[in-house]
């Protein structure tokens, strides 16, 4: 459930010269368009169980779009509950594996159902923008996929609320967490993760240092690529590899909108999560436990549905890769230990959160 | 124990009254009397809840409530009133400790009273003269006293800044009331009742208050300045451990700080995150039979916080990541460790890379920036740190490629370079003090000599490579070079290959063995003729050295070397 990032506006910006006001106005129009799209998309969502009245002031909320992820849900919910997420707002995009029934029975889940096109809804982001606008205002909101697990500095000792209250205190509104693709040591087809099991027990390897970074001046975000997918699936066209930069945790306001997946937001200031004067700001990682045995079947199905970005280019590449029996593991892979390891490798930083 | 110490505590609170109730109990159960000031912004219902929760504690009073905002005189006013009410209600109080609703006593209160009793006339308040040392972090220092600050910094930032600018332009300079000398310090103090009474009952207090009303952050200067007027026994050191970051914001304390805080032996620490349940249940440490009076030793905690500030402000050199992406020339270390670039030698000695590997303990790569892909040592398709050798991937972010490679490996990286390679990093490497560069210009001509290509092709490629190398030389000859550069032209190098190489290898690896044999050199016969033919075809061959020594001489030198 992830879209590639587009660098839009480069051509137009060049024509209009370097007038910053032009960019500002364009971004404002773009932002209002996105919010309007979100508003319009609300009709597509049917509330299955709306428990949002249980949300209290200051609660940390989690927003998810999913399809056929039944097996992942128990672990996903328990992981984020333990971290301190108080309520889950989930859009079920026509699951057929009973995930909807499971979610409906959860006391801290509000569930919406839709069979509209994931692609037409800008890969689910219109639905997310609507729910964020409706229920997220004034809360710290975490927008993730069911296979993404947030780690941040000190996460083993301090709950998410400690992080968000500190971010509040220093006046930050957004928190970056790069997507870190995790994979098993053996073939992906053999990595079976049963329901309720920690997928990171099986897919616990990652690429330590092959990430390329470019700055997108228009949106102000960094565009990070690399990792095992670029290495193994995109050899023929490595520049088309997926974007890994994400800003999943935001203190939401009615003026905000996600632009492309959670890679970037508007207003632009929310994307400036990095220091340009040589210092380090705080950041975390989303451990991406996508490459398990369930992935093979899923990629075949997604290929048929063609609901993903760029004609499901990613899934096509994966599928070709899997048929050739590609293993993502290489001798330079690192086994995940803890957040300190990620910090030593320079993938995350504690900034000045001592 | 000498004179009995009866401790009074002023608690300034504005939030999380549950924690306040808990802290107030800690203080009173240690024998202290507490005056609680609750910000007037807190609803009456919540204050009533707090009063009810503390009903059974006789030693607590609630002082007159003021609406406080950060950096304004209202905080001083609240402190004054609470202290006065405390002294009035409990006249036999000997010391007053100013604390907040986020200040956690770490040691038993009896330790603190015993510590105070050891020198009962001492005022523990940090008080630093603004004339001598800049005490403040990230803010105004002396100007706090000489300008007017009628606007709230948090809510009216724009007006605040404009008004400061305007006053600076106008040269506004307020004069301190006669007899005062401006001092700053931590706002958390412990004064003797005698000194505090003297401050509160000073006949000129109205005049002082009028002055401090427009001082910025008076809670860090009011008592700190006035204590110098009334006390001669100032211990300029706060008993409350409070650490600030580079922007002057206090650090929070969490559960994982327990061991470090226990070790620090501080009496009181702030600022406690209200959710740190383990921390709150662990401290204060239980009373022992006999109170300990050892002084606080916050050195380790200070060191850890200073390291964090360093990381926030300076970052880790050579790291480029999602939350550190320095602008060009603001990198604070372009790379994380020294590395060596050897330009041209593989063209002179075809087996140079393998030969070099035998002479260095470093990680010796081939042409990392070759157009065919990164030639990692041993030619794997995936290099150290799982870095791809694909040229497209590498050339998307060449700087990230090199800096990641240097950062992920623990040995020194050495790689070959030539004008055929990607030149995108010429400026980056030339301005990086970590780069050791051995540059032999013109060496790329030797492979052309034996290429067997038609002369027209040789001429075209020759012109192209020569242009690239001249551009590179512009960089290397610029004023901005910070790399350790050893630059020779081909003629010069061919005359003395051994000393030049030996000198360079010793610089990058002091333990490298002496060079006894050089690798096989490319045949130089015909170089003269090729250059002449190129010259006559209208090119101007450069970069070889004005006069290439005759081939016989070179062979003699080589024979001697071998």
PDB file of C-alpha atoms in Angstrom, chain A residues 154 157-159 161-163 165-166 169-171 176-178 183 207-215 222-225 230-231 234-240 246 273-285 330-334 342-354, chain B residues 46 154 245-247 249-257 260 271 273-275 278 304-305 307-317 319-328 330-332 381-388 390-398 400-401 404-405 407-409:
ATOM      1  CA  UNK A 154      14.083   5.142  23.600  1.00  0.00           C
ATOM      2  CA  UNK A 157      11.691   2.654  27.751  1.00  0.00           C
ATOM      3  CA  UNK A 158       9.348   5.494  26.925  1.00  0.00           C
ATOM      4  CA  UNK A 159       5.827   5.317  25.542  1.00  0.00           C
ATOM      5  CA  UNK A 161       3.091   9.829  24.673  1.00  0.00           C
ATOM      6  CA  UNK A 162       6.512  10.756  26.083  1.00  0.00           C
ATOM      7  CA  UNK A 163       7.713  11.436  22.570  1.00  0.00           C
ATOM      8  CA  UNK A 165       4.649  15.547  24.698  1.00  0.00           C
ATOM      9  CA  UNK A 166       8.326  16.294  24.159  1.00  0.00           C
ATOM     10  CA  UNK A 169       7.245  21.093  24.234  1.00  0.00           C
ATOM     11  CA  UNK A 170       9.880  21.916  21.632  1.00  0.00           C
ATOM     12  CA  UNK A 171       7.281  23.117  19.173  1.00  0.00           C
ATOM     13  CA  UNK A 176       9.922  11.541  10.451  1.00  0.00           C
ATOM     14  CA  UNK A 177      10.329   7.780  10.304  1.00  0.00           C
ATOM     15  CA  UNK A 178      12.047   6.314   7.298  1.00  0.00           C
ATOM     16  CA  UNK A 183      13.409  -9.421   5.198  1.00  0.00           C
ATOM     17  CA  UNK A 207      20.245  -3.085   4.551  1.00  0.00           C
ATOM     18  CA  UNK A 208      22.419  -0.796   6.657  1.00  0.00           C
ATOM     19  CA  UNK A 209      23.875   1.841   4.381  1.00  0.00           C
ATOM     20  CA  UNK A 210      22.652   1.911   0.805  1.00  0.00           C
ATOM     21  CA  UNK A 211      20.210   4.790   0.913  1.00  0.00           C
ATOM     22  CA  UNK A 212      20.373   7.736  -1.461  1.00  0.00           C
ATOM     23  CA  UNK A 213      18.921  11.092  -0.512  1.00  0.00           C
ATOM     24  CA  UNK A 214      17.750  13.951  -2.656  1.00  0.00           C
ATOM     25  CA  UNK A 215      16.027  17.095  -1.582  1.00  0.00           C
ATOM     26  CA  UNK A 222      13.937  14.573   1.413  1.00  0.00           C
ATOM     27  CA  UNK A 223      13.469  11.821  -1.105  1.00  0.00           C
ATOM     28  CA  UNK A 224      15.122   8.664   0.127  1.00  0.00           C
ATOM     29  CA  UNK A 225      15.539   5.588  -2.040  1.00  0.00           C
ATOM     30  CA  UNK A 230      16.098  -1.238  -5.258  1.00  0.00           C
ATOM     31  CA  UNK A 231      18.921  -3.773  -5.006  1.00  0.00           C
ATOM     32  CA  UNK A 234      14.630  -2.767  -9.588  1.00  0.00           C
ATOM     33  CA  UNK A 235      17.957  -3.730 -11.114  1.00  0.00           C
ATOM     34  CA  UNK A 236      16.693  -2.907 -14.582  1.00  0.00           C
ATOM     35  CA  UNK A 237      15.518   0.565 -13.555  1.00  0.00           C
ATOM     36  CA  UNK A 238      16.937   1.395 -10.134  1.00  0.00           C
ATOM     37  CA  UNK A 239      15.829   5.013 -10.261  1.00  0.00           C
ATOM     38  CA  UNK A 240      12.189   3.911 -10.188  1.00  0.00           C
ATOM     39  CA  UNK A 246       7.885   9.001   5.569  1.00  0.00           C
ATOM     40  CA  UNK A 273      12.103  17.440   9.660  1.00  0.00           C
ATOM     41  CA  UNK A 274      15.850  17.571   9.049  1.00  0.00           C
ATOM     42  CA  UNK A 275      18.590  19.979  10.070  1.00  0.00           C
ATOM     43  CA  UNK A 276      20.515  21.710   7.316  1.00  0.00           C
ATOM     44  CA  UNK A 277      23.171  23.326   9.489  1.00  0.00           C
ATOM     45  CA  UNK A 278      24.946  20.103  10.372  1.00  0.00           C
ATOM     46  CA  UNK A 279      22.963  19.248  13.505  1.00  0.00           C
ATOM     47  CA  UNK A 280      20.658  16.284  13.953  1.00  0.00           C
ATOM     48  CA  UNK A 281      16.940  16.333  14.630  1.00  0.00           C
ATOM     49  CA  UNK A 282      15.045  13.453  16.110  1.00  0.00           C
ATOM     50  CA  UNK A 283      13.848  10.672  13.802  1.00  0.00           C
ATOM     51  CA  UNK A 284      12.662   7.084  13.897  1.00  0.00           C
ATOM     52  CA  UNK A 285      12.089   4.171  11.548  1.00  0.00           C
ATOM     53  CA  UNK A 330      22.996 -10.758   1.321  1.00  0.00           C
ATOM     54  CA  UNK A 331      26.221 -11.081   3.273  1.00  0.00           C
ATOM     55  CA  UNK A 332      26.109  -7.374   4.084  1.00  0.00           C
ATOM     56  CA  UNK A 333      22.644  -7.542   5.646  1.00  0.00           C
ATOM     57  CA  UNK A 334      22.394  -6.667   9.327  1.00  0.00           C
ATOM     58  CA  UNK A 342      19.827   1.840  14.110  1.00  0.00           C
ATOM     59  CA  UNK A 343      21.134   5.001  15.684  1.00  0.00           C
ATOM     60  CA  UNK A 344      24.764   3.892  15.477  1.00  0.00           C
ATOM     61  CA  UNK A 345      24.237   3.087  11.810  1.00  0.00           C
ATOM     62  CA  UNK A 346      22.890   6.586  11.304  1.00  0.00           C
ATOM     63  CA  UNK A 347      19.417   5.493  10.208  1.00  0.00           C
ATOM     64  CA  UNK A 348      17.694   7.255  13.102  1.00  0.00           C
ATOM     65  CA  UNK A 349      18.746   9.887  15.589  1.00  0.00           C
ATOM     66  CA  UNK A 350      17.691  10.903  19.066  1.00  0.00           C
ATOM     67  CA  UNK A 351      18.328  14.563  18.249  1.00  0.00           C
ATOM     68  CA  UNK A 352      18.371  16.304  21.606  1.00  0.00           C
ATOM     69  CA  UNK A 353      15.934  13.983  23.309  1.00  0.00           C
ATOM     70  CA  UNK A 354      18.350  12.876  26.029  1.00  0.00           C
TER      71      UNK A 354
ATOM     72  CA  UNK B  46      -9.533  21.239  39.357  1.00  0.00           C
ATOM     73  CA  UNK B 154       5.265  32.988  23.394  1.00  0.00           C
ATOM     74  CA  UNK B 245      19.328  22.404  25.732  1.00  0.00           C
ATOM     75  CA  UNK B 246      20.962  24.757  23.246  1.00  0.00           C
ATOM     76  CA  UNK B 247      17.705  26.649  22.817  1.00  0.00           C
ATOM     77  CA  UNK B 249      14.410  24.476  26.885  1.00  0.00           C
ATOM     78  CA  UNK B 250      14.549  22.195  29.929  1.00  0.00           C
ATOM     79  CA  UNK B 251      15.339  18.513  29.517  1.00  0.00           C
ATOM     80  CA  UNK B 252      12.767  16.007  30.614  1.00  0.00           C
ATOM     81  CA  UNK B 253      13.487  13.061  32.861  1.00  0.00           C
ATOM     82  CA  UNK B 254      12.107   9.599  32.104  1.00  0.00           C
ATOM     83  CA  UNK B 255      12.091   6.111  33.571  1.00  0.00           C
ATOM     84  CA  UNK B 256      15.383   5.179  31.934  1.00  0.00           C
ATOM     85  CA  UNK B 257      17.160   7.972  33.821  1.00  0.00           C
ATOM     86  CA  UNK B 260      21.821   8.022  36.400  1.00  0.00           C
ATOM     87  CA  UNK B 271      11.786  18.374  34.769  1.00  0.00           C
ATOM     88  CA  UNK B 273       7.712  13.829  32.620  1.00  0.00           C
ATOM     89  CA  UNK B 274       4.390  13.215  34.411  1.00  0.00           C
ATOM     90  CA  UNK B 275       4.040   9.779  32.786  1.00  0.00           C
ATOM     91  CA  UNK B 278       8.767   4.161  37.550  1.00  0.00           C
ATOM     92  CA  UNK B 304      25.448  12.947  28.887  1.00  0.00           C
ATOM     93  CA  UNK B 305      23.323  15.998  28.304  1.00  0.00           C
ATOM     94  CA  UNK B 307      26.812  15.021  24.422  1.00  0.00           C
ATOM     95  CA  UNK B 308      23.195  15.182  23.352  1.00  0.00           C
ATOM     96  CA  UNK B 309      23.423  18.913  22.821  1.00  0.00           C
ATOM     97  CA  UNK B 310      26.526  18.340  20.712  1.00  0.00           C
ATOM     98  CA  UNK B 311      24.677  15.794  18.634  1.00  0.00           C
ATOM     99  CA  UNK B 312      21.762  18.143  18.174  1.00  0.00           C
ATOM    100  CA  UNK B 313      23.907  21.121  17.232  1.00  0.00           C
ATOM    101  CA  UNK B 314      26.898  19.624  15.448  1.00  0.00           C
ATOM    102  CA  UNK B 315      25.687  16.155  14.508  1.00  0.00           C
ATOM    103  CA  UNK B 316      27.850  13.224  13.538  1.00  0.00           C
ATOM    104  CA  UNK B 317      30.415  14.170  10.873  1.00  0.00           C
ATOM    105  CA  UNK B 319      26.362  11.388   8.266  1.00  0.00           C
ATOM    106  CA  UNK B 320      23.601  12.169   5.799  1.00  0.00           C
ATOM    107  CA  UNK B 321      20.205  10.826   6.810  1.00  0.00           C
ATOM    108  CA  UNK B 322      16.517  11.610   7.128  1.00  0.00           C
ATOM    109  CA  UNK B 323      16.960  14.098   9.941  1.00  0.00           C
ATOM    110  CA  UNK B 324      20.447  15.411   9.123  1.00  0.00           C
ATOM    111  CA  UNK B 325      20.952  16.701   5.622  1.00  0.00           C
ATOM    112  CA  UNK B 326      23.442  19.548   5.848  1.00  0.00           C
ATOM    113  CA  UNK B 327      23.700  22.195   3.207  1.00  0.00           C
ATOM    114  CA  UNK B 328      26.896  22.301   1.179  1.00  0.00           C
ATOM    115  CA  UNK B 330      27.678  23.465   6.513  1.00  0.00           C
ATOM    116  CA  UNK B 331      28.457  19.772   6.945  1.00  0.00           C
ATOM    117  CA  UNK B 332      30.689  19.952   9.998  1.00  0.00           C
ATOM    118  CA  UNK B 381      27.893  -6.671  -7.063  1.00  0.00           C
ATOM    119  CA  UNK B 382      26.919  -5.623  -3.540  1.00  0.00           C
ATOM    120  CA  UNK B 383      29.577  -3.742  -1.657  1.00  0.00           C
ATOM    121  CA  UNK B 384      30.041  -2.951   2.042  1.00  0.00           C
ATOM    122  CA  UNK B 385      26.836  -1.897   3.772  1.00  0.00           C
ATOM    123  CA  UNK B 386      24.855  -3.540   0.918  1.00  0.00           C
ATOM    124  CA  UNK B 387      25.728  -0.599  -1.320  1.00  0.00           C
ATOM    125  CA  UNK B 388      24.855  -1.396  -4.897  1.00  0.00           C
ATOM    126  CA  UNK B 390      25.048  -0.283 -10.138  1.00  0.00           C
ATOM    127  CA  UNK B 391      26.289   2.927 -11.792  1.00  0.00           C
ATOM    128  CA  UNK B 392      22.770   4.361 -12.089  1.00  0.00           C
ATOM    129  CA  UNK B 393      22.134   3.951  -8.378  1.00  0.00           C
ATOM    130  CA  UNK B 394      25.538   5.349  -7.497  1.00  0.00           C
ATOM    131  CA  UNK B 395      25.269   8.356  -9.796  1.00  0.00           C
ATOM    132  CA  UNK B 396      21.870   9.315  -8.430  1.00  0.00           C
ATOM    133  CA  UNK B 397      23.567  10.370  -5.190  1.00  0.00           C
ATOM    134  CA  UNK B 398      27.350  10.006  -5.553  1.00  0.00           C
ATOM    135  CA  UNK B 400      25.720   9.657  -0.398  1.00  0.00           C
ATOM    136  CA  UNK B 401      27.429   6.662  -2.002  1.00  0.00           C
ATOM    137  CA  UNK B 404      27.891   5.874   3.337  1.00  0.00           C
ATOM    138  CA  UNK B 405      30.758   3.647   2.256  1.00  0.00           C
ATOM    139  CA  UNK B 407      30.859   5.532   7.404  1.00  0.00           C
ATOM    140  CA  UNK B 408      29.831   1.874   7.290  1.00  0.00           C
ATOM    141  CA  UNK B 409      33.349   0.427   7.035  1.00  0.00           C
TER     142      UNK B 409
END
